[in-house]
């Protein structure tokens, strides 16, 4: 049973994504992003829970200003759009389902622990690299920024190096 | 002429509306290309599914070629387009940490949002854990600051660094990409298929 | 191999090759010679001394007068609100910053209109918009605005109306020019260069 017909041809998807990226850069002068919204969420949460701490911290204060809510950010709206768009696409193709996706060789619990570790690392790494796979690597590559190529090669290079050790989680 | 918002052709108050529309299209494309399945994404590292490489490379090249044609036609002023700043050491370290996160978690932030939107619980965990990762970075920022800002070499492009024109660089990149597409299509045929559609229907 | 992929790959390679050669042409902002020639012949760039006087008196904020005479001459006398960019310095970075201002009408003047026209041609060629030349230059300005000559009794009513307007302007400028001479030339306006100012912050 090959359900893969349900997904787009990857090259078609790539061209569509490239055109969207081009249009976004033409309109806004910058590319797409994803982890920036998570950063805004963290900054907002810290600002609500411990405003004095957020004010004092060298990192949070960079993203806080008096006249603007940190959630009122381009990337926050973009991520709300991502959620809506993905939901729409999933609904149209009948892919909506609460499920833990994992290799048959591991349990759901193991998968969730690995997902948590991966998310933790991605959150950390995206701050170092000033962006994630979409903001730094994809958008950076599209503008031919050196940073985009360095980050992209570091991400995929590392993942390939460590792929062997994590194989039982996937295949 | 462009980019439209930095040059005030479109009023900046449209920013958030455009962000929402762009996001919807972004999410739709990612989900439709299969980026909402971590096992499909991880396939690129084990040779059973190269969708990440194909979509990612095609998208970057389409956008880059388009952008430089736009510049040639005078439709877009490249001095207003954001070129990511290059901080060599933190870009490499960040990339390495993200690489580890990718192979462990199977998602990147954008794809985890897509997967979370269609109900993948592992993706919800992933994106929540991401917030914790960012929190840890922010709390330890005073210790990391000097490293974070080290080796800054400007908002430069890769072709400037290599000392060639954008056109030549793009042509080489296109050739590399086409080579990669060809080689991976052969690999994919030889590697044992992994059925990651067990969960549906 | 799938035939469609081969075609698509060829298209991509051709687009790439195209970029390699197209990049040789870098003067995309510049006005092409035919268009420039048309504009030179149209004479729409001229602004009359009377209109300029009216706009200065009304303190029209969009007027940016540019004195293209050498600094030595300009230091003796400049029109109100003018800045001095000698023709030789027209392509300096500082001068280019002047033209980066949005929403201004740039009006060149010199003693007659020869230098001003030259300045207009060069800057227009660079693709800058809203450029004008003061018709007749300072000489005509002095003749018409500072010391207007009364029309002969036989001339039509319009000539008398114009004379009245010029007399008024004359009073305004001969009274005001003394002050202008003493006050600092307005070169210290905060001019923002056109590049990079509004570049957005990116990030992911």
mmCIF file of N, CA, C and O in Angstrom, chain A residues 31-69:
data_model
loop_
_atom_site.group_PDB
_atom_site.id
_atom_site.type_symbol
_atom_site.label_atom_id
_atom_site.label_comp_id
_atom_site.label_asym_id
_atom_site.label_seq_id
_atom_site.Cartn_x
_atom_site.Cartn_y
_atom_site.Cartn_z
ATOM 1 N N UNK A 31 13.336 36.541 4.514
ATOM 2 C CA UNK A 31 12.806 35.230 4.155
ATOM 3 C C UNK A 31 11.789 34.711 5.149
ATOM 4 O O UNK A 31 11.170 35.462 5.886
ATOM 5 N N UNK A 32 11.648 33.391 5.139
ATOM 6 C CA UNK A 32 10.708 32.745 6.042
ATOM 7 C C UNK A 32 11.405 32.414 7.357
ATOM 8 O O UNK A 32 12.613 32.506 7.468
ATOM 9 N N UNK A 33 10.638 32.033 8.342
ATOM 10 C CA UNK A 33 11.237 31.669 9.618
ATOM 11 C C UNK A 33 10.295 30.808 10.424
ATOM 12 O O UNK A 33 9.154 30.579 10.037
ATOM 13 N N UNK A 34 10.792 30.306 11.520
ATOM 14 C CA UNK A 34 9.942 29.495 12.379
ATOM 15 C C UNK A 34 10.322 29.631 13.844
ATOM 16 O O UNK A 34 9.470 29.870 14.690
ATOM 17 N N UNK A 35 11.628 29.504 14.161
ATOM 18 C CA UNK A 35 12.002 29.480 15.572
ATOM 19 C C UNK A 35 11.866 30.854 16.224
ATOM 20 O O UNK A 35 11.795 30.949 17.444
ATOM 21 N N UNK A 36 11.822 31.929 15.416
ATOM 22 C CA UNK A 36 11.672 33.267 15.977
ATOM 23 C C UNK A 36 10.395 33.423 16.781
ATOM 24 O O UNK A 36 10.363 34.110 17.801
ATOM 25 N N UNK A 37 9.340 32.745 16.330
ATOM 26 C CA UNK A 37 8.073 32.823 17.051
ATOM 27 C C UNK A 37 8.194 32.156 18.410
ATOM 28 O O UNK A 37 7.637 32.622 19.406
ATOM 29 N N UNK A 38 8.955 31.042 18.462
ATOM 30 C CA UNK A 38 9.166 30.362 19.739
ATOM 31 C C UNK A 38 9.937 31.280 20.688
ATOM 32 O O UNK A 38 9.645 31.347 21.875
ATOM 33 N N UNK A 39 10.912 32.003 20.118
ATOM 34 C CA UNK A 39 11.682 32.929 20.935
ATOM 35 C C UNK A 39 10.763 34.015 21.502
ATOM 36 O O UNK A 39 10.833 34.336 22.691
ATOM 37 N N UNK A 40 9.868 34.555 20.644
ATOM 38 C CA UNK A 40 8.924 35.573 21.110
ATOM 39 C C UNK A 40 8.067 35.023 22.238
ATOM 40 O O UNK A 40 7.774 35.724 23.202
ATOM 41 N N UNK A 41 7.653 33.755 22.100
ATOM 42 C CA UNK A 41 6.822 33.142 23.128
ATOM 43 C C UNK A 41 7.574 33.070 24.450
ATOM 44 O O UNK A 41 7.043 33.414 25.506
ATOM 45 N N UNK A 42 8.835 32.624 24.378
ATOM 46 C CA UNK A 42 9.639 32.514 25.599
ATOM 47 C C UNK A 42 9.820 33.892 26.230
ATOM 48 O O UNK A 42 9.622 34.067 27.435
ATOM 49 N N UNK A 43 10.161 34.875 25.402
ATOM 50 C CA UNK A 43 10.384 36.226 25.922
ATOM 51 C C UNK A 43 9.114 36.743 26.602
ATOM 52 O O UNK A 43 9.155 37.280 27.709
ATOM 53 N N UNK A 44 7.971 36.530 25.944
ATOM 54 C CA UNK A 44 6.711 36.997 26.520
ATOM 55 C C UNK A 44 6.416 36.294 27.841
ATOM 56 O O UNK A 44 6.044 36.929 28.828
ATOM 57 N N UNK A 45 6.622 34.960 27.837
ATOM 58 C CA UNK A 45 6.321 34.190 29.046
ATOM 59 C C UNK A 45 7.184 34.667 30.203
ATOM 60 O O UNK A 45 6.685 34.907 31.305
ATOM 61 N N UNK A 46 8.471 34.840 29.949
ATOM 62 C CA UNK A 46 9.368 35.289 31.014
ATOM 63 C C UNK A 46 8.982 36.693 31.464
ATOM 64 O O UNK A 46 8.991 37.007 32.649
ATOM 65 N N UNK A 47 8.597 37.517 30.512
ATOM 66 C CA UNK A 47 8.225 38.888 30.844
ATOM 67 C C UNK A 47 6.974 38.927 31.722
ATOM 68 O O UNK A 47 6.835 39.793 32.581
ATOM 69 N N UNK A 48 6.069 37.970 31.499
ATOM 70 C CA UNK A 48 4.844 37.928 32.302
ATOM 71 C C UNK A 48 5.136 37.365 33.699
ATOM 72 O O UNK A 48 4.721 37.914 34.712
ATOM 73 N N UNK A 49 5.903 36.264 33.719
ATOM 74 C CA UNK A 49 6.172 35.601 34.996
ATOM 75 C C UNK A 49 7.129 36.418 35.862
ATOM 76 O O UNK A 49 6.902 36.596 37.058
ATOM 77 N N UNK A 50 8.195 36.890 35.260
ATOM 78 C CA UNK A 50 9.203 37.613 36.043
ATOM 79 C C UNK A 50 9.666 38.854 35.275
ATOM 80 O O UNK A 50 10.736 38.853 34.673
ATOM 81 N N UNK A 51 8.837 39.896 35.271
ATOM 82 C CA UNK A 51 9.171 41.081 34.468
ATOM 83 C C UNK A 51 10.507 41.715 34.848
ATOM 84 O O UNK A 51 11.254 42.146 33.965
ATOM 85 N N UNK A 52 10.825 41.726 36.136
ATOM 86 C CA UNK A 52 12.078 42.351 36.564
ATOM 87 C C UNK A 52 13.267 41.585 35.998
ATOM 88 O O UNK A 52 14.245 42.162 35.519
ATOM 89 N N UNK A 53 13.134 40.261 36.028
ATOM 90 C CA UNK A 53 14.204 39.413 35.507
ATOM 91 C C UNK A 53 14.397 39.633 34.005
ATOM 92 O O UNK A 53 15.526 39.738 33.518
ATOM 93 N N UNK A 54 13.281 39.713 33.292
ATOM 94 C CA UNK A 54 13.350 39.900 31.840
ATOM 95 C C UNK A 54 13.985 41.234 31.493
ATOM 96 O O UNK A 54 14.781 41.345 30.558
ATOM 97 N N UNK A 55 13.638 42.233 32.289
ATOM 98 C CA UNK A 55 14.160 43.580 32.058
ATOM 99 C C UNK A 55 15.677 43.597 32.223
ATOM 100 O O UNK A 55 16.401 44.249 31.482
ATOM 101 N N UNK A 56 16.130 42.854 33.215
ATOM 102 C CA UNK A 56 17.536 42.866 33.601
ATOM 103 C C UNK A 56 18.384 42.032 32.637
ATOM 104 O O UNK A 56 19.534 42.353 32.366
ATOM 105 N N UNK A 57 17.802 40.942 32.151
ATOM 106 C CA UNK A 57 18.572 40.005 31.335
ATOM 107 C C UNK A 57 19.013 40.644 30.021
ATOM 108 O O UNK A 57 18.256 41.330 29.349
ATOM 109 N N UNK A 58 20.261 40.376 29.669
ATOM 110 C CA UNK A 58 20.817 40.970 28.455
ATOM 111 C C UNK A 58 20.133 40.421 27.207
ATOM 112 O O UNK A 58 20.065 41.088 26.188
ATOM 113 N N UNK A 59 19.623 39.190 27.284
ATOM 114 C CA UNK A 59 19.059 38.583 26.081
ATOM 115 C C UNK A 59 17.598 38.968 25.880
ATOM 116 O O UNK A 59 17.211 39.429 24.815
ATOM 117 N N UNK A 60 16.772 38.804 26.944
ATOM 118 C CA UNK A 60 15.354 39.131 26.795
ATOM 119 C C UNK A 60 15.156 40.604 26.456
ATOM 120 O O UNK A 60 14.339 40.955 25.620
ATOM 121 N N UNK A 61 15.937 41.460 27.138
ATOM 122 C CA UNK A 61 15.704 42.888 26.972
ATOM 123 C C UNK A 61 15.943 43.338 25.531
ATOM 124 O O UNK A 61 15.411 44.348 25.093
ATOM 125 N N UNK A 62 16.742 42.551 24.787
ATOM 126 C CA UNK A 62 16.941 42.880 23.373
ATOM 127 C C UNK A 62 15.628 42.842 22.595
ATOM 128 O O UNK A 62 15.461 43.519 21.587
ATOM 129 N N UNK A 63 14.707 41.983 23.050
ATOM 130 C CA UNK A 63 13.468 41.780 22.294
ATOM 131 C C UNK A 63 12.263 42.423 22.965
ATOM 132 O O UNK A 63 11.138 42.241 22.552
ATOM 133 N N UNK A 64 12.523 43.161 24.043
ATOM 134 C CA UNK A 64 11.428 43.827 24.737
ATOM 135 C C UNK A 64 11.514 45.327 24.477
ATOM 136 O O UNK A 64 12.580 45.905 24.522
ATOM 137 N N UNK A 65 10.369 45.937 24.196
ATOM 138 C CA UNK A 65 10.351 47.390 24.161
ATOM 139 C C UNK A 65 9.028 47.837 24.760
ATOM 140 O O UNK A 65 8.065 47.076 24.814
ATOM 141 N N UNK A 66 8.997 49.070 25.236
ATOM 142 C CA UNK A 66 7.838 49.524 25.990
ATOM 143 C C UNK A 66 6.572 49.610 25.145
ATOM 144 O O UNK A 66 5.487 49.310 25.609
ATOM 145 N N UNK A 67 6.747 50.025 23.899
ATOM 146 C CA UNK A 67 5.546 50.321 23.119
ATOM 147 C C UNK A 67 5.063 49.142 22.295
ATOM 148 O O UNK A 67 4.083 49.236 21.581
ATOM 149 N N UNK A 68 5.756 48.026 22.385
ATOM 150 C CA UNK A 68 5.357 46.932 21.506
ATOM 151 C C UNK A 68 5.349 45.609 22.248
ATOM 152 O O UNK A 68 6.305 45.254 22.922
ATOM 153 N N UNK A 69 4.260 44.898 22.127
ATOM 154 C CA UNK A 69 4.182 43.564 22.684
ATOM 155 C C UNK A 69 5.105 42.641 21.891
ATOM 156 O O UNK A 69 5.057 42.636 20.664
#
